[in-house]
Structure formats: C-alpha cells, structure tokens
PDB file of C-alpha atoms in Angstrom:
ATOM      1  CA  MET A  12     209.858 -89.862 -65.617  1.00 57.00           C
ATOM      2  CA  LEU A  13     212.984 -91.242 -63.989  1.00 57.00           C
ATOM      3  CA  LEU A  14     211.334 -90.858 -60.582  1.00 55.00           C
ATOM      4  CA  ARG A  15     208.521 -93.150 -61.691  1.00 58.00           C
ATOM      5  CA  ASN A  16     211.004 -95.781 -62.837  1.00 59.00           C
ATOM      6  CA  ILE A  17     212.657 -95.713 -59.423  1.00 56.00           C
ATOM      7  CA  LEU A  18     209.421 -95.702 -57.423  1.00 52.00           C
ATOM      8  CA  TYR A  19     207.774 -98.471 -59.392  1.00 56.00           C
ATOM      9  CA  GLY A  20     210.732-100.808 -59.336  1.00 56.00           C
ATOM     10  CA  GLY A  21     213.412-101.934 -61.706  1.00 64.00           C
ATOM     11  CA  SER A  22     216.782-103.588 -61.357  1.00 70.00           C
ATOM     12  CA  PRO A  23     219.871-101.470 -60.582  1.00 73.00           C
ATOM     13  CA  MET A  24     221.029-101.924 -64.180  1.00 77.00           C
ATOM     14  CA  GLU A  25     217.657-100.778 -65.531  1.00 78.00           C
ATOM     15  CA  ILE A  26     217.713 -97.706 -63.294  1.00 78.00           C
ATOM     16  CA  LEU A  27     221.320 -96.932 -64.320  1.00 83.00           C
ATOM     17  CA  GLN A  28     220.388 -97.263 -67.979  1.00 85.00           C
ATOM     18  CA  SER A  29     217.407 -94.979 -67.415  1.00 85.00           C
ATOM     19  CA  VAL A  30     219.651 -92.356 -65.765  1.00 83.00           C
ATOM     20  CA  VAL A  31     222.265 -92.440 -68.531  1.00 89.00           C
ATOM     21  CA  PHE A  32     219.749 -92.409 -71.391  1.00 93.00           C
ATOM     22  CA  SER A  33     217.730 -89.659 -69.701  1.00 89.00           C
ATOM     23  CA  LEU A  34     220.799 -87.442 -69.268  1.00 88.00           C
ATOM     24  CA  VAL A  35     221.812 -87.914 -72.911  1.00 93.00           C
ATOM     25  CA  ALA A  36     218.271 -87.095 -74.034  1.00 94.00           C
ATOM     26  CA  ILE A  37     218.068 -84.026 -71.779  1.00 89.00           C
ATOM     27  CA  LEU A  38     221.398 -82.656 -73.021  1.00 91.00           C
ATOM     28  CA  ILE A  39     220.207 -82.973 -76.618  1.00 95.00           C
ATOM     29  CA  ALA A  40     216.712 -81.580 -75.990  1.00 93.00           C
ATOM     30  CA  MET A  41     217.834 -78.549 -73.969  1.00 91.00           C
ATOM     31  CA  THR A  42     220.828 -77.707 -76.138  1.00 94.00           C
ATOM     32  CA  PHE A  43     218.903 -77.722 -79.409  1.00 96.00           C
ATOM     33  CA  HIS A  44     215.984 -75.890 -77.796  1.00 96.00           C
ATOM     34  CA  GLU A  45     218.131 -72.943 -76.706  1.00 95.00           C
ATOM     35  CA  PHE A  46     220.180 -72.980 -79.912  1.00 97.00           C
ATOM     36  CA  ALA A  47     216.923 -72.647 -81.877  1.00 97.00           C
ATOM     37  CA  HIS A  48     215.929 -69.597 -79.817  1.00 96.00           C
ATOM     38  CA  ALA A  49     219.302 -67.947 -80.418  1.00 96.00           C
ATOM     39  CA  PHE A  50     219.295 -68.793 -84.134  1.00 97.00           C
ATOM     40  CA  ALA A  51     215.747 -67.500 -84.655  1.00 97.00           C
ATOM     41  CA  ALA A  52     216.481 -64.284 -82.741  1.00 96.00           C
ATOM     42  CA  ASP A  53     219.549 -63.626 -84.880  1.00 96.00           C
ATOM     43  CA  LYS A  54     217.594 -64.211 -88.100  1.00 96.00           C
ATOM     44  CA  CYS A  55     214.878 -61.850 -86.881  1.00 96.00           C
ATOM     45  CA  GLY A  56     217.440 -59.089 -86.354  1.00 96.00           C
ATOM     46  CA  ASP A  57     218.601 -59.487 -82.751  1.00 96.00           C
ATOM     47  CA  PRO A  58     222.239 -60.671 -82.441  1.00 95.00           C
ATOM     48  CA  THR A  59     222.285 -60.488 -78.605  1.00 95.00           C
ATOM     49  CA  ALA A  60     222.276 -64.257 -78.011  1.00 94.00           C
ATOM     50  CA  LYS A  61     224.841 -64.798 -80.761  1.00 94.00           C
ATOM     51  CA  MET A  62     227.190 -62.207 -79.236  1.00 94.00           C
ATOM     52  CA  LEU A  63     226.798 -63.865 -75.824  1.00 93.00           C
ATOM     53  CA  GLY A  64     227.897 -67.194 -77.293  1.00 92.00           C
ATOM     54  CA  ARG A  65     224.487 -68.856 -77.069  1.00 93.00           C
ATOM     55  CA  MET A  66     224.104 -69.677 -80.774  1.00 94.00           C
ATOM     56  CA  THR A  67     226.027 -72.900 -80.243  1.00 94.00           C
ATOM     57  CA  LEU A  68     225.410 -76.616 -79.801  1.00 94.00           C
ATOM     58  CA  ASN A  69     227.820 -76.711 -76.857  1.00 92.00           C
ATOM     59  CA  PRO A  70     225.537 -77.895 -74.002  1.00 89.00           C
ATOM     60  CA  MET A  71     227.706 -76.231 -71.341  1.00 87.00           C
ATOM     61  CA  LYS A  72     226.539 -72.844 -72.639  1.00 89.00           C
ATOM     62  CA  HIS A  73     222.886 -73.641 -72.016  1.00 90.00           C
ATOM     63  CA  LEU A  74     222.381 -76.023 -69.101  1.00 84.00           C
ATOM     64  CA  ASN A  75     220.879 -75.143 -65.733  1.00 81.00           C
ATOM     65  CA  PRO A  76     221.618 -77.698 -62.955  1.00 83.00           C
ATOM     66  CA  MET A  77     218.253 -77.328 -61.184  1.00 79.00           C
ATOM     67  CA  GLY A  78     216.389 -77.482 -64.493  1.00 76.00           C
ATOM     68  CA  ILE A  79     218.206 -80.710 -65.403  1.00 79.00           C
ATOM     69  CA  VAL A  80     217.359 -82.317 -62.051  1.00 79.00           C
ATOM     70  CA  LEU A  81     213.649 -81.429 -62.365  1.00 73.00           C
ATOM     71  CA  LEU A  82     213.484 -82.594 -65.974  1.00 73.00           C
ATOM     72  CA  LEU A  83     215.280 -85.809 -65.036  1.00 74.00           C
ATOM     73  CA  LEU A  84     212.934 -86.570 -62.129  1.00 73.00           C
ATOM     74  CA  PHE A  85     209.602 -85.164 -63.274  1.00 69.00           C
ATOM     75  CA  GLY A  86     209.910 -84.612 -67.032  1.00 65.00           C
ATOM     76  CA  PHE A  87     209.545 -80.815 -66.659  1.00 67.00           C
ATOM     77  CA  GLY A  88     212.529 -78.473 -66.420  1.00 68.00           C
ATOM     78  CA  TRP A  89     214.437 -75.657 -68.042  1.00 73.00           C
ATOM     79  CA  ALA A  90     217.807 -74.491 -69.369  1.00 80.00           C
ATOM     80  CA  ASN A  91     219.394 -71.072 -68.932  1.00 85.00           C
ATOM     81  CA  PRO A  92     217.139 -68.783 -70.983  1.00 85.00           C
ATOM     82  CA  VAL A  93     218.532 -67.095 -74.068  1.00 90.00           C
ATOM     83  CA  LEU A  94     218.696 -63.328 -73.624  1.00 90.00           C
ATOM     84  CA  ILE A  95     217.102 -61.255 -76.362  1.00 89.00           C
ATOM     85  CA  THR A  96     216.732 -57.533 -77.044  1.00 92.00           C
ATOM     86  CA  PRO A  97     213.261 -57.132 -78.604  1.00 87.00           C
ATOM     87  CA  GLN A  98     214.071 -53.580 -79.762  1.00 91.00           C
ATOM     88  CA  ASN A  99     216.537 -55.118 -82.240  1.00 95.00           C
ATOM     89  CA  PHE A 100     213.904 -57.179 -84.045  1.00 94.00           C
ATOM     90  CA  LYS A 101     212.996 -56.011 -87.527  1.00 93.00           C
ATOM     91  CA  ASN A 102     209.382 -56.501 -86.454  1.00 93.00           C
ATOM     92  CA  LYS A 103     209.059 -56.681 -82.670  1.00 89.00           C
ATOM     93  CA  ARG A 104     205.873 -58.759 -82.499  1.00 90.00           C
ATOM     94  CA  VAL A 105     206.868 -61.179 -85.248  1.00 94.00           C
ATOM     95  CA  GLY A 106     210.383 -61.493 -83.849  1.00 95.00           C
ATOM     96  CA  MET A 107     209.079 -62.304 -80.379  1.00 91.00           C
ATOM     97  CA  VAL A 108     206.626 -64.925 -81.618  1.00 95.00           C
ATOM     98  CA  VAL A 109     209.066 -66.593 -84.032  1.00 96.00           C
ATOM     99  CA  THR A 110     211.925 -66.629 -81.519  1.00 96.00           C
ATOM    100  CA  SER A 111     209.723 -68.021 -78.744  1.00 95.00           C
ATOM    101  CA  ALA A 112     208.179 -70.704 -80.970  1.00 96.00           C
ATOM    102  CA  ALA A 113     211.544 -71.810 -82.355  1.00 97.00           C
ATOM    103  CA  GLY A 114     212.563 -73.754 -79.231  1.00 96.00           C
ATOM    104  CA  PRO A 115     209.460 -75.974 -78.935  1.00 96.00           C
ATOM    105  CA  LEU A 116     209.345 -76.412 -82.715  1.00 97.00           C
ATOM    106  CA  MET A 117     212.928 -77.683 -82.672  1.00 97.00           C
ATOM    107  CA  ASN A 118     211.996 -80.163 -79.928  1.00 97.00           C
ATOM    108  CA  PHE A 119     209.069 -81.510 -81.966  1.00 97.00           C
ATOM    109  CA  ILE A 120     211.293 -81.896 -85.029  1.00 97.00           C
ATOM    110  CA  LEU A 121     213.922 -83.754 -82.985  1.00 98.00           C
ATOM    111  CA  CYS A 122     211.190 -85.896 -81.435  1.00 97.00           C
ATOM    112  CA  PHE A 123     209.932 -86.955 -84.865  1.00 97.00           C
ATOM    113  CA  PHE A 124     213.361 -87.850 -86.260  1.00 97.00           C
ATOM    114  CA  ALA A 125     214.369 -89.629 -83.044  1.00 97.00           C
ATOM    115  CA  LEU A 126     211.190 -91.714 -83.340  1.00 97.00           C
ATOM    116  CA  CYS A 127     212.113 -92.551 -86.936  1.00 96.00           C
ATOM    117  CA  ILE A 128     215.512 -93.833 -85.772  1.00 97.00           C
ATOM    118  CA  HIS A 129     213.880 -95.633 -82.831  1.00 97.00           C
ATOM    119  CA  VAL A 130     211.534 -97.502 -85.183  1.00 96.00           C
ATOM    120  CA  ALA A 131     214.437 -98.380 -87.497  1.00 94.00           C
ATOM    121  CA  PHE A 132     216.499 -99.832 -84.643  1.00 96.00           C
ATOM    122  CA  ALA A 133     213.448-101.674 -83.284  1.00 94.00           C
ATOM    123  CA  ILE A 134     212.971-103.317 -86.697  1.00 93.00           C
ATOM    124  CA  PHE A 135     216.685-104.186 -86.914  1.00 93.00           C
ATOM    125  CA  THR A 136     216.502-105.645 -83.387  1.00 94.00           C
ATOM    126  CA  PHE A 137     213.613-107.900 -84.422  1.00 91.00           C
ATOM    127  CA  MET A 138     215.457-108.963 -87.590  1.00 91.00           C
ATOM    128  CA  ASN A 139     218.563-109.813 -85.553  1.00 91.00           C
ATOM    129  CA  ASP A 140     216.867-111.949 -82.878  1.00 87.00           C
ATOM    130  CA  GLY A 141     216.772-109.291 -80.182  1.00 84.00           C
ATOM    131  CA  ASN A 142     220.358-108.036 -80.514  1.00 91.00           C
ATOM    132  CA  THR A 143     221.140-106.230 -77.229  1.00 91.00           C
ATOM    133  CA  ILE A 144     223.111-103.366 -78.763  1.00 93.00           C
ATOM    134  CA  LEU A 145     220.399-102.607 -81.314  1.00 95.00           C
ATOM    135  CA  SER A 146     217.735-102.893 -78.607  1.00 94.00           C
ATOM    136  CA  ASN A 147     219.584-100.413 -76.390  1.00 94.00           C
ATOM    137  CA  LEU A 148     219.971 -97.979 -79.285  1.00 96.00           C
ATOM    138  CA  ALA A 149     216.232 -98.241 -79.970  1.00 96.00           C
ATOM    139  CA  THR A 150     215.583 -97.448 -76.294  1.00 95.00           C
ATOM    140  CA  LEU A 151     217.998 -94.495 -76.310  1.00 96.00           C
ATOM    141  CA  PHE A 152     216.283 -92.863 -79.272  1.00 97.00           C
ATOM    142  CA  TYR A 153     212.909 -93.431 -77.653  1.00 96.00           C
ATOM    143  CA  TYR A 154     214.178 -91.503 -74.617  1.00 95.00           C
ATOM    144  CA  ILE A 155     215.413 -88.718 -76.898  1.00 96.00           C
ATOM    145  CA  SER A 156     212.006 -88.491 -78.558  1.00 97.00           C
ATOM    146  CA  MET A 157     210.180 -88.607 -75.218  1.00 93.00           C
ATOM    147  CA  TYR A 158     212.181 -85.821 -73.539  1.00 92.00           C
ATOM    148  CA  ASN A 159     212.003 -83.621 -76.614  1.00 95.00           C
ATOM    149  CA  MET A 160     208.232 -84.051 -76.719  1.00 94.00           C
ATOM    150  CA  SER A 161     207.952 -83.289 -73.002  1.00 89.00           C
ATOM    151  CA  LEU A 162     210.172 -80.193 -73.177  1.00 89.00           C
ATOM    152  CA  GLY A 163     208.386 -78.888 -76.280  1.00 93.00           C
ATOM    153  CA  LEU A 164     204.887 -79.263 -74.839  1.00 92.00           C
ATOM    154  CA  PHE A 165     205.849 -77.937 -71.418  1.00 87.00           C
ATOM    155  CA  ASN A 166     207.317 -74.774 -72.895  1.00 90.00           C
ATOM    156  CA  LEU A 167     204.134 -74.101 -74.857  1.00 92.00           C
ATOM    157  CA  ILE A 168     202.147 -73.646 -71.632  1.00 87.00           C
ATOM    158  CA  PRO A 169     201.110 -69.943 -71.693  1.00 85.00           C
ATOM    159  CA  MET A 170     202.546 -69.039 -68.293  1.00 81.00           C
ATOM    160  CA  PRO A 171     205.513 -66.648 -67.879  1.00 79.00           C
ATOM    161  CA  PRO A 172     208.400 -67.233 -68.311  1.00 79.00           C
ATOM    162  CA  LEU A 173     207.650 -70.200 -70.590  1.00 85.00           C
ATOM    163  CA  ASP A 174     207.780 -69.779 -74.365  1.00 91.00           C
ATOM    164  CA  GLY A 175     204.022 -70.146 -74.665  1.00 90.00           C
ATOM    165  CA  SER A 176     203.477 -66.930 -72.700  1.00 86.00           C
ATOM    166  CA  LYS A 177     205.662 -64.948 -75.091  1.00 88.00           C
ATOM    167  CA  ILE A 178     203.869 -66.423 -78.103  1.00 91.00           C
ATOM    168  CA  VAL A 179     200.518 -65.393 -76.621  1.00 88.00           C
ATOM    169  CA  ALA A 180     201.898 -61.961 -75.646  1.00 84.00           C
ATOM    170  CA  GLY A 181     202.873 -61.345 -79.256  1.00 83.00           C
ATOM    171  CA  PHE A 182     199.194 -61.301 -80.195  1.00 86.00           C
ATOM    172  CA  LEU A 183     197.958 -59.155 -77.280  1.00 83.00           C
ATOM    173  CA  PRO A 184     197.387 -55.372 -77.314  1.00 82.00           C
ATOM    174  CA  LEU A 185     200.368 -53.558 -75.807  1.00 77.00           C
ATOM    175  CA  LYS A 186     198.633 -52.603 -72.529  1.00 77.00           C
ATOM    176  CA  TRP A 187     197.576 -56.217 -71.886  1.00 77.00           C
ATOM    177  CA  GLN A 188     200.927 -57.551 -73.045  1.00 74.00           C
ATOM    178  CA  ARG A 189     202.761 -55.609 -70.344  1.00 74.00           C
ATOM    179  CA  LYS A 190     200.403 -56.763 -67.595  1.00 74.00           C
ATOM    180  CA  TYR A 191     200.605 -60.350 -68.793  1.00 71.00           C
ATOM    181  CA  LEU A 192     204.397 -60.448 -68.949  1.00 70.00           C
ATOM    182  CA  TYR A 193     204.570 -58.699 -65.557  1.00 69.00           C
ATOM    183  CA  LEU A 194     203.713 -62.097 -64.072  1.00 66.00           C
ATOM    184  CA  GLU A 195     207.267 -63.150 -64.953  1.00 67.00           C
ATOM    185  CA  ARG A 196     208.365 -61.453 -61.696  1.00 68.00           C
ATOM    186  CA  TYR A 197     206.857 -64.389 -59.865  1.00 64.00           C
ATOM    187  CA  SER A 198     208.214 -66.995 -62.265  1.00 65.00           C
ATOM    188  CA  HIS A 199     210.348 -68.873 -59.732  1.00 66.00           C
ATOM    189  CA  ILE A 200     207.335 -69.532 -57.503  1.00 68.00           C
ATOM    190  CA  THR A 201     204.859 -70.255 -60.282  1.00 69.00           C
ATOM    191  CA  PHE A 202     207.351 -72.491 -62.068  1.00 68.00           C
ATOM    192  CA  ILE A 203     207.857 -74.814 -59.095  1.00 68.00           C
ATOM    193  CA  VAL A 204     204.108 -74.878 -58.427  1.00 71.00           C
ATOM    194  CA  LEU A 205     203.477 -75.656 -62.100  1.00 69.00           C
ATOM    195  CA  VAL A 206     205.938 -78.578 -62.078  1.00 66.00           C
ATOM    196  CA  ILE A 207     204.294 -80.031 -58.952  1.00 66.00           C
ATOM    197  CA  VAL A 208     200.767 -79.595 -60.345  1.00 70.00           C
ATOM    198  CA  LEU A 209     201.682 -81.109 -63.707  1.00 67.00           C
ATOM    199  CA  ASN A 210     203.342 -84.054 -61.993  1.00 65.00           C
ATOM    200  CA  ARG A 211     200.238 -84.643 -59.876  1.00 67.00           C
ATOM    201  CA  LEU A 212     197.595 -84.159 -62.560  1.00 69.00           C
ATOM    202  CA  ASP A 213     199.652 -85.482 -65.485  1.00 73.00           C
ATOM    203  CA  PHE A 214     197.416 -83.651 -67.962  1.00 73.00           C
ATOM    204  CA  LEU A 215     200.179 -83.369 -70.563  1.00 78.00           C
ATOM    205  CA  SER A 216     200.201 -87.144 -71.032  1.00 83.00           C
ATOM    206  CA  PRO A 217     197.120 -87.211 -73.324  1.00 87.00           C
ATOM    207  CA  LEU A 218     198.745 -84.542 -75.517  1.00 88.00           C
ATOM    208  CA  MET A 219     202.017 -86.460 -75.605  1.00 90.00           C
ATOM    209  CA  ASN A 220     200.237 -89.712 -76.460  1.00 91.00           C
ATOM    210  CA  GLY A 221     198.231 -87.994 -79.184  1.00 93.00           C
ATOM    211  CA  LEU A 222     201.323 -86.492 -80.816  1.00 93.00           C
ATOM    212  CA  PHE A 223     203.277 -89.739 -80.490  1.00 94.00           C
ATOM    213  CA  ASN A 224     200.424 -91.619 -82.194  1.00 94.00           C
ATOM    214  CA  LEU A 225     200.369 -88.998 -84.968  1.00 95.00           C
ATOM    215  CA  PHE A 226     204.127 -89.286 -85.479  1.00 96.00           C
ATOM    216  CA  TYR A 227     203.957 -93.097 -85.471  1.00 94.00           C
ATOM    217  CA  ASP A 228     201.160 -93.006 -88.062  1.00 94.00           C
ATOM    218  CA  ILE A 229     203.269 -90.753 -90.301  1.00 94.00           C
ATOM    219  CA  ILE A 230     206.353 -92.949 -89.864  1.00 94.00           C
ATOM    220  CA  PHE A 231     204.556 -96.214 -90.613  1.00 92.00           C
ATOM    221  CA  ASN A 232     202.757 -94.676 -93.588  1.00 92.00           C
ATOM    222  CA  LEU A 233     206.153 -93.597 -94.933  1.00 90.00           C
ATOM    223  CA  ILE A 234     207.512 -97.090 -94.371  1.00 86.00           C
ATOM    224  CA  GLY A 235     204.489 -98.477 -96.188  1.00 84.00           C
ATOM    225  CA  LEU A 236     205.386 -96.465 -99.271  1.00 83.00           C
ATOM    226  CA  PHE A 237     208.630 -98.430 -99.619  1.00 77.00           C
ATOM    227  CA  LEU A 238     207.248-101.902 -98.908  1.00 66.00           C
TER     228      LEU A 238
END
C-alpha cells in the first residue's frame, strides 16, 4: 500500500502523511486483532493469553517489527500471535474456531465504524469548503478502515499459521486436522511466499472492493433514514 504510493509518485508531504496515517492504522488494527483473540480465548475457557498480559489494548504487547514493515509496505503482515492452550477450552473445537475468528471479525467491525467516521468527516469537509483538518481526519479514518479490512481478509486465508487455517481445522476430522496444522512448521517460508504472491496477483482487491461497497451501501442507507 505505502510502497505503491512511493513508487507511483507523490510529494514528500503526501508520502510523510501516508507513513504516519498508515502506522496509526496498523497499530489500531493489529492491537485490536490480538486483543480480540485473547478476549475470545478467555471467554471460551482458556486464560493463557490473559495471564501472559495479552488481553490488553497496549500495542507494545502485540506488535512484531517485521510484521509491521510488511503490512506497511505491502498491506499484508502480522503481530505477535496470542498463545492459547486448546486443552483449556470448554469445547475444544468451538473454542478454536471462535478464538481464531475473533481477530478478523474485530477488524471488520473496526473497518465498518472507521468508514462511518470517514464518511462523516468527508461530509463535514464538504460543508466547510474543504477544511484541511477535517479532510485529513477523513483520510486518517479511511486508512484505518483500509488496513483493518486488509488484515481481516488476509488472516482468513486458510493457510497455517493464519487464522483461517485454524477455523478450517476446527471442522476437520482429527486425523486430517493434525496433518493440516502440521504445515505450520513451514509457516515462515510459506508466509513470505504468500505475501509476495498476494502482492503480485492482488487477488484480495476484488474482495476488499466488494466489502467496501457493501459497507458504503449500508452507511448511506442509514444516512438516508435520517434525511
């Protein structure tokens, strides 16, 4: 994302703004994503993440430097994963699925509300003859929505160690589940390859555009109810 802005031009101030807004958006997206995992795990009976101090909105407890750099440049990255002890879940399969889905779900929720605020600031900007402060706030919340959407969709890809693989594993027979999750041993290699392939093929863009259009339709329909 940021890499494209740099490669395809832009003034130094535009690039600086893109860096700052991207970092703010990444901190929010990653922090809430991991917090959601920890919170869901605790509610499903596993207090491991809570005891390790991961059920917090303090970003310093969650961030991974390499993951931030990749997310900043390519739109795909990761935070330090929340540790869980599946044996503690009241229902192991349900606990695994719910805990794994909680992170992406949180990102989609944040994306929707950030878009709501973005639209509000965009309207206020128009009503105030292009006020720079309001315009910048509209842009910031668009970045927040964009990175949350990207992180949520990326983590739903069913490849270990991403959340999507654990959601899928929760529905597999035990013998296939073990073989499937065994692929996590090669996660460092497959992860880098996946980021490169996604950046080249850009096949997540149609999904992102589709969800953004859906969210915009909902937002404008809600606005229409009050006009």
